[in-house]
CSV table of C-alpha atoms in Angstrom, one decimal:
chain,number,residue,atom,x,y,z
A,1,MET,CA,15.3,-46.6,-20.7
A,2,ASP,CA,12.8,-45.1,-23.1
A,3,SER,CA,10.3,-44.5,-20.4
A,4,SER,CA,12.8,-42.7,-18.1
A,5,SER,CA,14.0,-40.4,-21.0
A,6,SER,CA,10.4,-39.5,-21.9
A,7,THR,CA,9.7,-38.7,-18.3
A,8,GLN,CA,12.8,-36.5,-18.1
A,9,GLU,CA,11.8,-34.8,-21.3
A,10,GLN,CA,8.3,-34.1,-20.0
A,11,TYR,CA,9.8,-32.7,-16.7
A,12,VAL,CA,12.1,-30.4,-18.6
A,13,THR,CA,9.3,-29.2,-20.8
A,14,GLU,CA,7.1,-28.3,-17.8
A,15,VAL,CA,9.9,-26.3,-16.2
A,16,THR,CA,10.6,-24.3,-19.4
A,17,GLU,CA,7.0,-23.3,-19.6
A,18,ASN,CA,7.2,-21.3,-16.4
A,19,TYR,CA,8.1,-17.7,-16.7
A,20,GLU,CA,9.3,-15.0,-14.3
A,21,THR,CA,7.5,-11.7,-13.7
A,22,ILE,CA,7.6,-8.8,-11.2
A,23,CYS,CA,4.8,-7.9,-8.8
A,24,TRP,CA,3.8,-4.3,-9.4
A,25,GLY,CA,3.0,-3.8,-5.7
A,26,CYS,CA,6.2,-4.7,-4.0
A,27,GLY,CA,8.7,-5.3,-6.9
A,28,LEU,CA,9.5,-8.9,-5.9
A,29,ARG,CA,10.1,-11.5,-8.6
A,30,VAL,CA,7.4,-14.2,-9.0
A,31,LEU,CA,7.8,-17.5,-10.9
A,32,LEU,CA,4.5,-18.4,-12.6
A,33,PRO,CA,3.3,-21.1,-15.0
A,34,SER,CA,2.5,-19.9,-18.5
A,35,CYS,CA,-1.2,-20.5,-18.1
A,36,ALA,CA,-1.5,-18.1,-15.2
A,37,SER,CA,-2.4,-14.7,-16.5
A,38,ALA,CA,-3.6,-13.4,-13.2
A,39,PHE,CA,-1.9,-13.9,-9.8
A,40,LYS,CA,-1.9,-12.6,-6.2
A,41,CYS,CA,1.4,-11.7,-4.6
A,42,GLY,CA,2.1,-13.8,-1.5
A,43,TRP,CA,3.9,-10.9,0.2
A,44,CYS,CA,1.9,-7.7,-0.3
A,45,GLY,CA,-1.4,-9.2,-1.5
A,46,ALA,CA,-1.6,-7.2,-4.7
A,47,ILE,CA,-3.5,-8.8,-7.6
A,48,THR,CA,-2.0,-8.7,-11.1
A,49,ASP,CA,-4.1,-9.4,-14.1
A,50,GLN,CA,-2.0,-9.3,-17.3
A,51,ASN,CA,-5.0,-9.6,-19.6
A,52,LYS,CA,-6.4,-6.2,-18.6
A,53,LYS,CA,-5.3,-3.5,-20.9
A,54,LYS,CA,-6.0,0.1,-21.3
A,55,ARG,CA,-9.1,0.6,-23.4
A,56,ASP,CA,-9.6,3.2,-26.2
A,57,GLN,CA,-10.5,6.6,-24.9
A,58,LYS,CA,-11.8,8.3,-28.1
A,59,CYS,CA,-15.2,9.2,-26.6
A,60,ILE,CA,-13.9,10.8,-23.4
A,61,ARG,CA,-14.2,14.4,-24.8
A,62,TRP,CA,-17.7,13.8,-26.0
A,63,ARG,CA,-18.7,12.5,-22.5
A,64,VAL,CA,-17.3,15.6,-20.9
A,65,VAL,CA,-19.2,17.9,-23.3
A,66,ARG,CA,-22.3,15.8,-22.7
A,67,ASP,CA,-22.0,16.1,-18.9
A,68,ARG,CA,-21.5,19.9,-19.1
A,69,CYS,CA,-24.6,20.3,-21.3
A,70,PHE,CA,-26.7,18.2,-18.9
A,71,VAL,CA,-25.5,20.2,-15.9
A,72,SER,CA,-26.3,23.5,-17.7
A,73,VAL,CA,-29.8,22.3,-18.6
A,74,VAL,CA,-30.5,21.1,-15.1
A,75,LEU,CA,-29.4,24.4,-13.6
A,76,VAL,CA,-31.5,26.4,-16.1
A,77,PHE,CA,-34.5,24.2,-15.4
A,78,ILE,CA,-34.1,24.6,-11.6
A,79,PHE,CA,-34.0,28.4,-11.8
A,80,PHE,CA,-36.8,28.4,-14.4
A,81,VAL,CA,-39.1,26.5,-12.0
A,82,ILE,CA,-38.2,28.7,-9.1
A,83,PHE,CA,-38.7,32.1,-10.8
A,84,ALA,CA,-41.6,31.0,-13.1
A,85,GLY,CA,-43.4,29.4,-10.1
A,86,VAL,CA,-43.0,32.6,-8.1
A,87,TRP,CA,-44.2,34.8,-11.0
A,88,ALA,CA,-47.3,32.6,-11.7
A,89,VAL,CA,-48.4,31.4,-8.2
A,90,TYR,CA,-47.6,34.2,-5.8
A,91,PRO,CA,-50.0,36.9,-7.1
A,92,VAL,CA,-52.8,34.4,-6.3
A,93,LEU,CA,-51.4,33.6,-2.8
A,94,PHE,CA,-50.9,37.2,-1.9
A,95,SER,CA,-54.4,38.1,-3.1
A,96,ILE,CA,-55.8,35.7,-0.6
A,97,SER,CA,-53.8,37.1,2.4
A,98,ILE,CA,-50.4,38.5,3.1
A,99,LEU,CA,-49.8,35.9,5.8
A,100,CYS,CA,-50.5,33.1,3.3
A,101,GLY,CA,-48.0,34.6,0.8
A,102,VAL,CA,-45.3,35.1,3.4
A,103,PHE,CA,-45.7,31.5,4.6
A,104,HIS,CA,-45.4,30.0,1.1
A,105,SER,CA,-42.5,32.3,0.4
A,106,ILE,CA,-40.6,30.8,3.3
A,107,ILE,CA,-41.3,27.3,2.1
A,108,THR,CA,-40.2,28.1,-1.4
A,109,ALA,CA,-36.9,29.7,-0.1
A,110,ILE,CA,-36.1,26.6,2.0
A,111,LEU,CA,-36.8,24.1,-0.8
A,112,SER,CA,-34.9,26.3,-3.3
A,113,ILE,CA,-31.8,26.7,-1.1
A,114,ALA,CA,-31.8,23.0,-0.2
A,115,THR,CA,-32.1,21.9,-3.8
A,116,ILE,CA,-29.4,24.2,-5.2
A,117,SER,CA,-27.0,23.5,-2.3
A,118,PHE,CA,-27.3,19.7,-2.6
A,119,PHE,CA,-26.9,19.9,-6.3
A,120,SER,CA,-23.8,22.0,-6.1
A,121,SER,CA,-22.3,19.8,-3.5
A,122,SER,CA,-22.9,16.6,-5.5
A,123,ALA,CA,-22.0,18.1,-8.9
A,124,PHE,CA,-18.9,20.3,-8.2
A,125,ARG,CA,-17.3,18.3,-5.4
A,126,CYS,CA,-14.9,15.4,-5.8
A,127,ALA,CA,-16.8,12.1,-5.6
A,128,GLY,CA,-14.1,10.5,-3.4
A,129,ALA,CA,-10.5,9.9,-4.0
A,130,PRO,CA,-8.9,6.6,-2.9
A,131,PRO,CA,-6.2,6.8,-0.2
A,132,ASN,CA,-2.6,7.1,-1.3
A,133,VAL,CA,-0.5,4.1,-0.5
A,134,LEU,CA,3.2,3.2,-0.9
A,135,TRP,CA,3.9,0.7,-3.6
A,136,GLY,CA,6.6,-0.4,-6.0
A,137,SER,CA,9.5,-1.4,-3.7
A,138,TYR,CA,9.9,-4.2,-1.3
A,139,PRO,CA,11.4,-2.3,1.7
A,140,ALA,CA,8.5,0.2,1.7
A,141,VAL,CA,5.7,-2.2,1.2
A,142,GLY,CA,5.0,-4.5,4.2
A,143,LYS,CA,3.3,-7.8,4.3
A,144,GLY,CA,-0.4,-7.5,3.3
A,145,ASP,CA,-0.2,-3.7,2.8
A,146,LEU,CA,-1.8,-4.0,-0.7
A,147,GLU,CA,-4.2,-6.8,0.1
A,148,ASN,CA,-6.6,-7.3,-2.9
A,149,TYR,CA,-5.3,-4.1,-4.6
A,150,THR,CA,-5.2,-4.0,-8.4
A,151,PHE,CA,-3.3,-1.7,-10.7
A,152,CYS,CA,-5.2,1.0,-12.6
A,153,HIS,CA,-3.8,1.3,-16.1
A,154,TYR,CA,-5.6,4.6,-16.6
A,155,CYS,CA,-4.3,6.4,-13.4
A,156,SER,CA,-1.0,4.4,-13.3
A,157,LYS,CA,-1.4,3.8,-9.6
A,158,PRO,CA,-2.9,1.2,-7.1
A,159,LYS,CA,-6.6,0.8,-7.0
A,160,SER,CA,-8.2,-0.4,-3.7
A,161,PRO,CA,-10.9,-3.1,-3.7
A,162,ARG,CA,-13.5,-0.4,-2.9
A,163,ALA,CA,-12.5,1.8,-5.8
A,164,HIS,CA,-13.6,1.8,-9.4
A,165,HIS,CA,-12.2,3.8,-12.3
A,166,CYS,CA,-14.6,6.1,-14.1
A,167,ARG,CA,-13.6,6.8,-17.7
A,168,SER,CA,-15.9,9.9,-17.8
A,169,CYS,CA,-14.3,11.5,-14.8
A,170,ARG,CA,-10.8,10.0,-15.8
A,171,LYS,CA,-10.0,9.0,-12.2
A,172,CYS,CA,-10.6,6.3,-9.6
A,173,ILE,CA,-13.6,6.9,-7.3
A,174,LEU,CA,-13.9,5.4,-3.8
A,175,ASP,CA,-17.1,3.5,-3.2
A,176,MET,CA,-18.4,4.5,-6.6
A,177,ASP,CA,-22.2,4.0,-7.1
A,178,HIS,CA,-22.6,5.2,-10.6
A,179,HIS,CA,-21.7,8.1,-13.0
A,180,CYS,CA,-24.6,10.5,-13.2
A,181,PRO,CA,-24.6,12.7,-16.4
A,182,PHE,CA,-27.2,15.0,-14.9
A,183,ILE,CA,-24.8,16.2,-12.2
A,184,GLY,CA,-21.7,15.7,-14.5
A,185,ASN,CA,-20.0,13.8,-11.8
A,186,CYS,CA,-19.7,10.3,-10.2
A,187,VAL,CA,-21.6,9.4,-7.1
A,188,GLY,CA,-19.1,8.1,-4.6
A,189,ALA,CA,-18.0,8.1,-1.0
A,190,ALA,CA,-17.6,11.9,-0.7
A,191,ASN,CA,-20.8,13.1,-2.4
A,192,HIS,CA,-23.2,10.2,-2.1
A,193,ARG,CA,-25.0,11.7,0.9
A,194,SER,CA,-25.3,15.0,-1.0
A,195,PHE,CA,-26.8,13.2,-4.0
A,196,ILE,CA,-29.4,11.5,-1.8
A,197,GLY,CA,-30.2,14.9,-0.2
A,198,PHE,CA,-30.6,16.4,-3.7
A,199,LEU,CA,-33.0,13.6,-4.7
A,200,ILE,CA,-35.1,14.1,-1.5
A,201,SER,CA,-35.2,17.9,-1.9
A,202,VAL,CA,-36.2,17.6,-5.6
A,203,VAL,CA,-39.0,15.1,-4.8
A,204,LEU,CA,-40.4,17.3,-2.1
A,205,SER,CA,-40.1,20.4,-4.3
A,206,THR,CA,-41.9,18.8,-7.2
A,207,ILE,CA,-44.7,17.7,-4.9
A,208,TYR,CA,-45.0,21.2,-3.6
A,209,VAL,CA,-44.9,22.7,-7.1
A,210,SER,CA,-47.6,20.3,-8.5
A,211,ILE,CA,-49.9,21.1,-5.6
A,212,MET,CA,-49.5,24.9,-5.8
A,213,SER,CA,-49.8,24.8,-9.6
A,214,VAL,CA,-53.2,23.1,-9.3
A,215,TYR,CA,-54.3,25.4,-6.5
A,216,ALA,CA,-53.3,28.6,-8.4
A,217,GLY,CA,-54.7,27.1,-11.7
A,218,LEU,CA,-58.1,26.7,-10.2
A,219,HIS,CA,-58.2,30.5,-9.6
A,220,LEU,CA,-56.9,31.4,-13.1
A,221,TRP,CA,-58.6,28.8,-15.3
A,222,PRO,CA,-61.4,30.2,-17.5
A,223,PRO,CA,-64.9,28.8,-16.8
A,224,LEU,CA,-65.9,25.7,-18.7
A,225,THR,CA,-68.9,25.9,-21.2
A,226,TYR,CA,-70.9,22.8,-22.0
A,227,SER,CA,-73.4,22.1,-24.8
A,228,PHE,CA,-74.9,18.7,-24.2
A,229,GLY,CA,-77.9,19.3,-26.4
A,230,HIS,CA,-80.8,16.8,-26.3
A,231,ILE,CA,-80.0,13.9,-24.1
A,232,ASN,CA,-83.4,12.4,-23.4
A,233,GLY,CA,-83.9,8.8,-24.5
A,234,VAL,CA,-80.2,8.2,-24.9
A,235,SER,CA,-78.7,4.9,-23.6
A,236,GLY,CA,-76.6,5.0,-20.5
A,237,SER,CA,-73.3,4.0,-22.1
A,238,TYR,CA,-73.7,6.5,-24.9
A,239,LEU,CA,-74.7,9.2,-22.4
A,240,ALA,CA,-71.6,8.6,-20.3
A,241,TRP,CA,-69.4,8.7,-23.4
A,242,ARG,CA,-71.0,12.0,-24.6
A,243,ILE,CA,-70.6,13.6,-21.1
A,244,LEU,CA,-67.0,12.6,-21.0
A,245,ASN,CA,-66.3,13.8,-24.5
A,246,GLU,CA,-68.1,17.2,-23.8
A,247,ILE,CA,-66.0,17.7,-20.6
A,248,VAL,CA,-62.7,17.1,-22.5
A,249,VAL,CA,-63.8,19.4,-25.4
A,250,ALA,CA,-64.8,22.1,-22.9
A,251,PHE,CA,-61.5,21.7,-21.1
A,252,LEU,CA,-59.5,22.1,-24.3
A,253,ARG,CA,-61.7,25.0,-25.5
A,254,SER,CA,-61.0,26.8,-22.2
A,255,ALA,CA,-57.3,26.1,-22.4
A,256,LEU,CA,-57.1,28.2,-25.5
A,257,LEU,CA,-58.2,31.1,-23.5
A,258,LEU,CA,-55.5,30.7,-20.8
A,259,SER,CA,-53.3,33.6,-20.0
A,260,SER,CA,-49.5,33.3,-19.9
A,261,ARG,CA,-49.6,32.6,-16.2
A,262,GLY,CA,-52.0,29.7,-16.8
A,263,LEU,CA,-49.8,28.2,-19.5
A,264,ILE,CA,-46.8,28.3,-17.1
A,265,LEU,CA,-48.8,26.7,-14.4
A,266,ALA,CA,-49.9,23.9,-16.8
A,267,TYR,CA,-46.3,23.3,-17.8
A,268,LEU,CA,-45.1,23.3,-14.2
A,269,PHE,CA,-47.7,20.7,-13.2
A,270,ILE,CA,-46.9,18.3,-16.1
A,271,ALA,CA,-43.1,18.7,-15.6
A,272,SER,CA,-43.3,18.3,-11.8
A,273,VAL,CA,-45.4,15.2,-11.9
A,274,SER,CA,-43.1,13.6,-14.5
A,275,LEU,CA,-40.1,14.3,-12.3
A,276,GLN,CA,-41.8,12.9,-9.3
A,277,ILE,CA,-42.4,9.6,-10.9
A,278,GLY,CA,-38.8,9.1,-12.2
A,279,LEU,CA,-36.9,10.5,-9.2
A,280,THR,CA,-39.1,8.7,-6.7
A,281,VAL,CA,-38.1,5.4,-8.3
A,282,LEU,CA,-34.5,6.4,-8.3
A,283,LEU,CA,-34.6,7.5,-4.7
A,284,TRP,CA,-36.2,4.3,-3.6
A,285,GLN,CA,-33.6,2.2,-5.5
A,286,GLN,CA,-30.8,4.2,-3.9
A,287,LEU,CA,-32.2,3.8,-0.4
A,288,SER,CA,-32.7,0.1,-1.0
A,289,TYR,CA,-29.0,-0.3,-1.8
A,290,ILE,CA,-28.0,1.8,1.3
A,291,TYR,CA,-30.3,-0.4,3.4
A,292,GLU,CA,-28.4,-3.5,2.1
A,293,GLY,CA,-25.1,-1.8,2.8
A,294,LYS,CA,-24.1,-1.7,-0.8
A,295,THR,CA,-23.7,0.6,-3.8
A,296,TYR,CA,-25.1,0.0,-7.3
A,297,LEU,CA,-21.8,-1.4,-8.6
A,298,SER,CA,-21.2,-3.6,-5.6
A,299,HIS,CA,-24.8,-4.9,-6.0
A,300,LEU,CA,-24.1,-5.9,-9.6
A,301,SER,CA,-20.8,-7.6,-8.6
A,302,SER,CA,-22.3,-9.6,-5.8
A,303,GLN,CA,-25.4,-10.9,-7.6
A,304,GLY,CA,-23.8,-14.3,-8.1
A,305,ASP,CA,-22.2,-14.6,-4.7
A,306,ASN,CA,-23.6,-16.8,-1.9
A,307,GLU,CA,-22.5,-14.5,0.9
A,308,GLU,CA,-24.5,-13.7,4.0
A,309,GLU,CA,-26.5,-10.6,3.6
A,310,LYS,CA,-27.2,-8.2,6.5
A,311,LYS,CA,-30.0,-5.7,6.0
A,312,ASP,CA,-31.0,-3.3,8.7
A,313,CYS,CA,-31.8,0.4,9.3
A,314,GLN,CA,-28.4,0.9,11.0
A,315,ASN,CA,-26.9,1.0,7.5
A,316,ILE,CA,-29.1,4.0,6.6
A,317,VAL,CA,-28.4,5.7,10.0
A,318,ARG,CA,-24.6,5.3,9.5
A,319,PHE,CA,-24.9,6.5,5.9
A,320,PHE,CA,-26.4,9.8,7.0
A,321,GLY,CA,-24.0,10.2,9.9
A,322,LEU,CA,-26.5,10.1,12.7
A,323,GLN,CA,-25.7,9.1,16.3
A,324,TYR,CA,-25.3,5.4,16.8
A,325,SER,CA,-27.6,5.5,19.9
A,326,ILE,CA,-30.5,6.2,17.6
A,327,THR,CA,-30.1,2.7,16.0
A,328,ARG,CA,-31.3,1.1,19.3
A,329,PHE,CA,-34.9,2.2,18.5
A,330,LEU,CA,-34.8,1.0,14.8
A,331,PRO,CA,-35.8,-2.5,13.7
A,332,ASN,CA,-33.0,-4.9,12.8
A,333,PHE,CA,-33.6,-7.5,10.0
A,334,ARG,CA,-30.9,-10.0,9.2
A,335,VAL,CA,-31.3,-12.2,6.1
A,336,THR,CA,-29.1,-15.3,6.3
A,337,ARG,CA,-29.0,-18.4,4.1
A,338,LYS,CA,-29.9,-21.7,5.7
A,339,LYS,CA,-27.0,-24.1,6.3
A,340,HIS,CA,-27.7,-27.8,5.8
A,341,ILE,CA,-26.0,-30.0,8.4
A,342,LYS,CA,-25.3,-33.5,7.2
């Protein structure tokens, strides 16, 4: 008698621990155990996580101000490089020949237009809005219509599995890669191609600027003056050190005699080489993720997964919107994990 009553009391206790909630996707009532904070609706497929709450958004305004400052600085720097480079380099080019000056003017115009166009498209265009779907009521939402959708507490609407909410942009972004403060915008499905084009155009432009700065600087740099003095009977290591030291001193001494054009060329060379290094690494990283068929955020979320990875050049071709027939001539590499058969 005691054992049956204890069993009945235990059964009653387990039932009372269950609670009833409503699926946000279709509005149907769901009975869940108390330990289940997250669940997936069996009808619409929407995922509900009751532990996720809206975070504090005190720093949002500062992020907006930061992004606008970065965009302004980038635009000023782009126009400074264009106009300062033309002012410092082109007198040297046109002094060589008119044909040489016209040729480089065309190259400068192409690179400048491409850089500004890609920057404007990636910075001032919506990064990618998720598709609007019906949700909230059972008759309107069919079976599996919200498969793996979650609810965004910031936007107060469904968020697809491919979307991510950016608190800086204050909206959900489809296929979000990352938020770039230098363009003041997210990199997503709608502007990812423009962002890659911007990186390519900037890398090509900085290479061109560094080469032309060196070429024009050789024509404007003051002659170097050396004073080695008596070097007979000096050891080889000391002689090499003295020659190197004299070259550096002569170089710095002549730098003090540079004109304003020479100083601009020196700055353009240092700035362009620095940008080349940083943006080349970023471009290589972006192309690597595209080659894997991923974004930066999806790469982070899939690091612990044991899923099959497909890497081929077709991902890059599809990303840039080229004809599918071109992919027949590109190599195809498929990386699969070995399966052990018992």
